[in-house]
Short mmCIF file of C-alpha atoms in Angstrom, two decimals:
data_model
loop_
_atom_site.label_atom_id
_atom_site.label_comp_id
_atom_site.label_asym_id
_atom_site.label_seq_id
_atom_site.Cartn_x
_atom_site.Cartn_y
_atom_site.Cartn_z
CA MET A 20 13.17 -6.07 -21.34
CA ILE A 21 14.08 -8.03 -18.70
CA ALA A 22 17.79 -9.23 -21.06
CA GLU A 23 17.67 -5.41 -20.74
CA LEU A 24 17.51 -4.94 -16.90
CA GLU A 25 19.36 -7.94 -16.01
CA ALA A 26 22.85 -6.00 -17.60
CA ARG A 27 21.87 -2.77 -16.22
CA ILE A 28 21.65 -4.59 -12.11
CA ARG A 29 25.14 -7.09 -14.06
CA SER A 30 26.84 -4.00 -14.18
CA ALA A 31 25.80 -2.33 -11.53
CA PHE A 32 26.31 -5.34 -9.15
CA PRO A 33 29.24 -7.60 -10.30
CA ALA A 34 29.17 -9.15 -6.87
CA LEU A 35 25.45 -10.04 -7.04
CA ALA A 36 24.92 -13.76 -9.57
CA PHE A 37 22.42 -14.76 -10.14
CA THR A 38 21.72 -16.64 -13.42
CA HIS A 39 17.62 -15.44 -14.10
CA GLY A 40 15.58 -13.13 -13.04
CA GLU A 41 12.17 -12.28 -13.17
CA LEU A 42 10.35 -8.80 -14.35
CA ASN A 43 7.11 -7.53 -11.56
CA THR A 44 5.37 -6.11 -14.23
CA TYR A 45 2.95 -4.65 -11.65
CA GLY A 46 4.08 -1.41 -9.96
CA GLU A 47 4.00 1.53 -12.09
CA ASP A 48 6.77 3.66 -10.40
CA ASN A 49 9.64 0.89 -10.23
CA TYR A 50 10.74 -1.68 -12.00
CA VAL A 51 10.71 -5.33 -9.80
CA VAL A 52 12.55 -8.08 -10.67
CA VAL A 53 13.31 -10.73 -9.08
CA LEU A 54 17.05 -13.19 -8.72
CA ASP A 55 16.58 -16.81 -9.21
CA GLY A 56 13.73 -16.09 -6.66
CA ALA A 57 16.02 -14.57 -3.90
CA TRP A 58 16.63 -11.37 -4.79
CA VAL A 59 14.48 -8.57 -4.87
CA VAL A 60 16.07 -5.47 -6.90
CA ARG A 61 13.91 -1.99 -7.98
CA LEU A 62 15.24 0.20 -10.31
CA PRO A 63 13.00 3.74 -10.11
CA ARG A 64 11.04 4.27 -13.74
CA SER A 65 12.22 7.62 -14.45
CA ASP A 66 14.09 10.23 -12.54
CA SER A 67 11.03 11.42 -9.93
CA GLN A 68 10.93 8.08 -8.97
CA LEU A 69 15.09 8.40 -7.74
CA GLY A 70 14.31 11.28 -5.22
CA ARG A 71 11.42 9.29 -3.49
CA PHE A 72 14.09 5.78 -3.72
CA ALA A 73 16.81 8.03 -1.45
CA ALA A 74 13.34 8.34 0.78
CA GLU A 75 12.71 5.06 0.83
CA LEU A 76 15.95 3.95 2.23
CA ASN A 77 16.57 6.35 4.63
CA LEU A 78 12.98 5.65 6.18
CA LEU A 79 14.14 1.95 6.01
CA GLU A 80 17.19 2.43 7.67
CA GLN A 81 14.90 4.43 10.59
CA LEU A 82 12.17 1.52 10.78
CA ARG A 83 14.38 -1.78 10.72
CA ASP A 84 16.38 -1.27 14.16
CA ARG A 85 13.32 -0.41 15.80
CA VAL A 86 10.27 -3.27 14.65
CA ARG A 87 10.39 -6.90 15.08
CA ILE A 88 9.28 -7.35 11.82
CA ALA A 89 10.78 -7.75 8.79
CA VAL A 90 11.47 -5.15 6.17
CA PRO A 91 13.72 -4.53 2.94
CA HIS A 92 16.99 -4.10 4.22
CA TYR A 93 19.10 -2.84 0.72
CA ALA A 94 22.13 -5.26 0.62
CA PHE A 95 23.76 -3.68 -3.00
CA VAL A 96 22.38 -0.30 -3.70
CA ALA A 97 23.81 2.07 -6.62
CA PRO A 98 26.45 5.50 -5.76
CA ASP A 99 23.43 7.16 -7.55
CA ARG A 100 20.88 5.37 -6.23
CA SER A 101 19.68 4.74 -9.68
CA ILE A 102 18.96 0.68 -8.07
CA GLY A 103 19.17 -1.61 -5.02
CA ALA A 104 19.03 -4.70 -4.13
CA TYR A 105 17.38 -6.44 -1.25
CA ARG A 106 16.80 -10.46 0.19
CA LEU A 107 13.10 -11.59 -0.54
CA ILE A 108 11.78 -11.93 2.06
CA GLU A 109 9.53 -15.31 2.54
CA GLY A 110 6.12 -15.23 2.82
CA HIS A 111 2.59 -15.31 1.48
CA GLU A 112 0.58 -12.17 0.44
CA MET A 113 -2.33 -11.34 2.93
CA THR A 114 -5.05 -12.02 0.91
CA PRO A 115 -8.63 -12.08 2.67
CA PRO A 116 -8.54 -15.98 1.32
CA VAL A 117 -5.26 -16.17 3.63
CA PHE A 118 -6.14 -14.14 6.61
CA ALA A 119 -9.44 -17.06 7.44
CA ALA A 120 -7.06 -19.58 6.63
CA LEU A 121 -5.10 -18.96 10.10
CA ASP A 122 -6.65 -19.82 13.26
CA ARG A 123 -8.44 -17.11 15.52
CA ALA A 124 -5.07 -17.12 17.74
CA ALA A 125 -3.03 -16.93 14.78
CA GLN A 126 -5.06 -14.11 13.25
CA SER A 127 -5.23 -11.83 16.46
CA THR A 128 -1.48 -11.56 16.75
CA VAL A 129 -0.87 -11.20 13.33
CA LEU A 130 -3.18 -8.15 13.76
CA SER A 131 -1.74 -7.17 17.21
CA ASP A 132 1.47 -6.71 14.96
CA LEU A 133 0.61 -4.25 13.17
CA GLY A 134 -0.47 -2.17 14.99
CA GLU A 135 1.99 -1.81 16.58
CA PHE A 136 4.42 -1.84 13.76
CA LEU A 137 1.81 0.83 12.42
CA ALA A 138 2.27 2.62 15.56
CA THR A 139 6.40 2.83 15.54
CA LEU A 140 5.96 3.82 11.61
CA HIS A 141 3.88 6.99 12.22
CA ALA A 142 5.66 8.04 15.09
CA LEU A 143 8.96 8.67 12.31
CA PRO A 144 9.35 12.49 11.84
CA GLN A 145 8.85 14.02 8.77
CA THR A 146 12.48 14.43 7.64
CA THR A 147 12.46 10.50 7.77
CA ILE A 148 10.72 11.16 4.07
CA VAL A 149 12.64 14.10 3.38
CA GLN A 150 14.02 14.22 -0.61
CA PRO A 151 17.39 14.63 -1.02
CA ASP A 152 16.49 17.97 -3.07
CA GLY A 153 14.16 18.38 -0.08
CA SER A 154 11.03 17.58 -1.55
CA LEU A 155 8.26 15.81 0.84
CA GLN A 156 5.96 13.57 -0.56
CA ARG A 157 2.59 13.86 0.95
CA SER A 158 -0.77 11.82 1.06
CA TRP A 159 -3.56 12.59 -0.92
CA THR A 160 -6.09 14.55 0.64
CA GLY A 161 -10.16 13.50 0.43
CA ALA A 162 -10.40 16.37 -2.60
CA GLN A 163 -7.85 15.09 -3.94
CA PHE A 164 -9.15 11.38 -4.85
CA ALA A 165 -12.37 13.82 -5.63
CA ALA A 166 -10.74 15.13 -7.80
CA TYR A 167 -9.04 12.53 -9.82
CA TYR A 168 -12.45 10.66 -9.42
CA ARG A 169 -13.96 13.15 -11.89
CA SER A 170 -10.72 13.59 -14.13
CA LEU A 171 -10.30 10.28 -15.36
CA ARG A 172 -11.72 7.95 -13.18
CA ARG A 173 -15.40 8.06 -13.63
CA ALA A 174 -15.32 7.91 -17.42
CA MET A 175 -14.24 4.41 -17.00
CA ILE A 176 -15.86 2.76 -14.69
CA ALA A 177 -19.67 4.27 -16.12
CA PRO A 178 -19.72 2.01 -18.79
CA LEU A 179 -18.61 -0.88 -16.50
CA VAL A 180 -21.99 0.18 -13.80
CA SER A 181 -25.04 0.84 -13.78
CA LYS A 182 -26.85 4.98 -13.39
CA PRO A 183 -27.84 4.00 -10.65
CA TRP A 184 -24.45 2.78 -9.22
CA LEU A 185 -23.11 5.83 -10.11
CA ALA A 186 -24.86 8.24 -8.52
CA ARG A 187 -23.80 6.14 -5.54
CA PHE A 188 -20.11 6.55 -6.84
CA ASP A 189 -21.01 10.54 -7.00
CA ALA A 190 -22.55 10.88 -4.17
CA PHE A 191 -19.45 8.86 -2.20
CA HIS A 192 -16.77 11.41 -3.91
CA ASP A 193 -18.89 13.88 -3.64
CA THR A 194 -18.89 12.93 0.11
CA LEU A 195 -15.52 12.70 0.15
CA ALA A 196 -14.15 15.95 -1.31
CA GLU A 197 -15.29 17.14 2.05
CA MET A 198 -13.11 15.12 4.40
CA THR A 199 -10.48 16.05 6.63
CA GLY A 200 -7.30 14.60 7.63
CA GLY A 201 -6.97 14.15 11.51
CA THR A 202 -3.13 14.30 12.89
CA GLU A 203 -0.75 13.72 10.11
CA ARG A 204 1.83 11.58 10.19
CA LEU A 205 4.59 9.44 8.30
CA ALA A 206 2.53 6.87 6.52
CA HIS A 207 3.22 3.59 4.68
CA ASN A 208 0.85 4.38 2.11
CA ASP A 209 -0.10 1.90 0.19
CA LEU A 210 -0.53 -1.74 2.74
CA SER A 211 -2.51 -3.70 1.09
CA ASP A 212 -2.52 -7.15 0.47
CA ASP A 213 0.76 -7.74 -1.69
CA HIS A 214 2.93 -5.81 0.95
CA ILE A 215 1.85 -7.74 4.10
CA LEU A 216 3.75 -10.87 4.03
CA ILE A 217 2.55 -13.80 6.41
CA GLY A 218 5.17 -16.71 7.39
CA ALA A 219 5.10 -20.13 7.31
CA ASP A 220 4.67 -20.23 11.15
CA GLY A 221 1.37 -18.01 10.22
CA GLY A 222 2.83 -14.44 12.35
CA LEU A 223 2.73 -11.58 10.32
CA ALA A 224 6.45 -11.81 8.40
CA GLY A 225 7.47 -8.80 6.96
CA VAL A 226 6.36 -5.03 5.26
CA ILE A 227 7.00 -4.50 2.24
CA ASP A 228 7.60 -1.85 -0.98
CA PHE A 229 7.70 1.17 0.36
CA THR A 230 7.99 3.86 -1.93
CA ASP A 231 4.60 5.31 -1.93
CA ALA A 232 5.57 6.52 2.54
CA SER A 233 4.54 9.97 2.06
CA TRP A 234 3.28 12.05 5.62
CA GLY A 235 -0.48 12.97 5.74
CA ASP A 236 -3.35 10.67 6.73
CA PRO A 237 -2.38 7.84 8.71
CA ALA A 238 -6.02 6.90 8.20
CA ASN A 239 -4.56 4.98 4.83
CA ASP A 240 -2.76 2.42 6.46
CA PHE A 241 -5.86 0.91 7.97
CA ALA A 242 -8.09 0.93 4.72
CA TYR A 243 -7.21 -2.91 3.72
CA ALA A 244 -8.18 -4.35 7.39
CA TRP A 245 -11.91 -3.13 6.15
CA ARG A 246 -11.65 -6.35 3.69
CA PHE A 247 -11.24 -8.83 6.49
CA GLY A 248 -14.39 -7.53 8.62
CA GLU A 249 -14.83 -4.61 11.37
CA SER A 250 -13.88 -6.45 14.30
CA ALA A 251 -10.87 -6.75 12.40
CA VAL A 252 -10.04 -3.26 11.94
CA ASP A 253 -10.98 -2.16 15.72
CA HIS A 254 -8.66 -5.77 16.75
CA LEU A 255 -6.31 -3.61 15.50
CA PHE A 256 -6.84 -0.62 16.74
CA ALA A 257 -7.08 -1.98 20.18
CA HIS A 258 -3.37 -2.28 19.18
CA TYR A 259 -2.24 0.93 18.18
CA PRO A 260 -1.90 2.87 20.92
CA LEU A 261 -2.00 6.45 18.59
CA SER A 262 -5.01 6.08 17.62
CA SER A 263 -6.81 7.58 20.94
CA GLY A 264 -5.72 11.30 19.85
CA ASP A 265 -7.47 10.54 16.48
CA PRO A 266 -11.11 9.88 17.08
CA GLY A 267 -12.00 10.05 13.22
CA LEU A 268 -9.35 7.51 12.25
CA LYS A 269 -11.22 4.99 12.34
CA GLN A 270 -14.10 6.32 10.04
CA ARG A 271 -11.71 7.92 7.56
CA SER A 272 -9.95 4.45 7.06
CA HIS A 273 -13.83 2.68 5.63
CA TRP A 274 -14.22 6.01 3.00
CA LEU A 275 -10.42 5.14 2.49
CA PHE A 276 -11.70 1.45 1.59
CA LEU A 277 -14.37 2.26 -0.22
CA ARG A 278 -12.53 4.97 -2.75
CA TYR A 279 -9.91 1.86 -2.41
CA LEU A 280 -12.95 -0.98 -3.65
CA ILE A 281 -14.12 1.82 -6.16
CA ASN A 282 -10.95 2.71 -8.07
CA GLN A 283 -10.43 -0.73 -8.48
CA ILE A 284 -13.74 -1.18 -10.76
CA SER A 285 -11.50 1.07 -13.17
CA TYR A 286 -8.47 -1.17 -14.04
CA GLY A 287 -10.57 -3.56 -14.87
CA ASP A 288 -9.42 -7.13 -15.77
CA ARG A 289 -4.85 -5.76 -14.28
CA ALA A 290 -6.91 -4.83 -10.59
CA LYS A 291 -4.95 -6.30 -7.79
CA TRP A 292 -7.90 -7.19 -5.81
CA ASN A 293 -8.69 -9.33 -9.02
CA LEU A 294 -12.44 -9.07 -8.17
CA SER A 295 -15.01 -8.43 -11.58
CA VAL A 296 -17.21 -5.72 -12.14
CA ASP A 297 -19.82 -7.56 -10.01
CA GLU A 298 -18.34 -9.20 -6.71
CA ALA A 299 -16.92 -5.28 -6.19
CA LEU A 300 -20.36 -4.21 -5.69
CA ALA A 301 -21.17 -7.21 -3.87
CA GLU A 302 -18.47 -6.33 -1.70
CA LEU A 303 -19.26 -2.66 -1.49
CA ASP A 304 -22.99 -2.55 -1.60
CA PRO A 305 -23.15 -2.99 2.68
CA HIS A 306 -20.67 -0.50 3.15
CA MET A 307 -22.03 2.04 0.84
CA ARG A 308 -25.37 1.44 3.25
CA LYS A 309 -23.40 0.97 6.63
CA LEU A 310 -22.14 5.08 5.28
CA GLY A 311 -25.94 6.44 4.32
CA LEU A 312 -24.76 5.38 0.77
#
């Protein structure tokens, strides 16, 4: 596989010299190849992803000069937009241990900068991510998440947890199905640790992977922050000026965080956050209790 992808890259970008490519196997929408630890190459896996990649390129073009932190800048793009390459943005994924290792001042600055970044992103118009065929990627509603759980994820989770836990998850998704969104905005829609980078100086270095950028509930972009505690969420919202127009934003972000964490259990060893079932349940329990579940 990597040899075939390297050949495609060399054919598309003869001016992009490299000696070695490393395939990132996690992504489901794109093949991601890192060249010599210096360039990131994205190759949409299907025709349906080509339109989303085109929308992502337009989004990044609009966003890049509006924010202070780094976002991908595709220096090489094939004419048919079937492949693109950008210089690697240096930084460590903002996992809970990485965030916890920062001093309080650095944590505060990172959250402030992230809040300002999200306010800029969320203020961009819907047309920014319209695909060449006129379609628009939309974020899922609570009802869609609940339907996905019932149709697929529940059967994967059931053998891994006790019946009382499964009943709590069922009750959670029953309520989630009734949850309505607030003001619709343009959201990153996959803003977790591996897409938020902390630089060597302890500051927010960049945000990457906008392939899931969607029009819909901006609460999705605040869900991951709950892993750092509610005080971190509050600090993030304090530096997000758009929150005043959406009073239910924090509550919805909490529900969406738990939806994400429950979903992680179904991935088993492939879970993005590398949590065992017991670790995931231990993290879930106080949040579920807070929501009355």
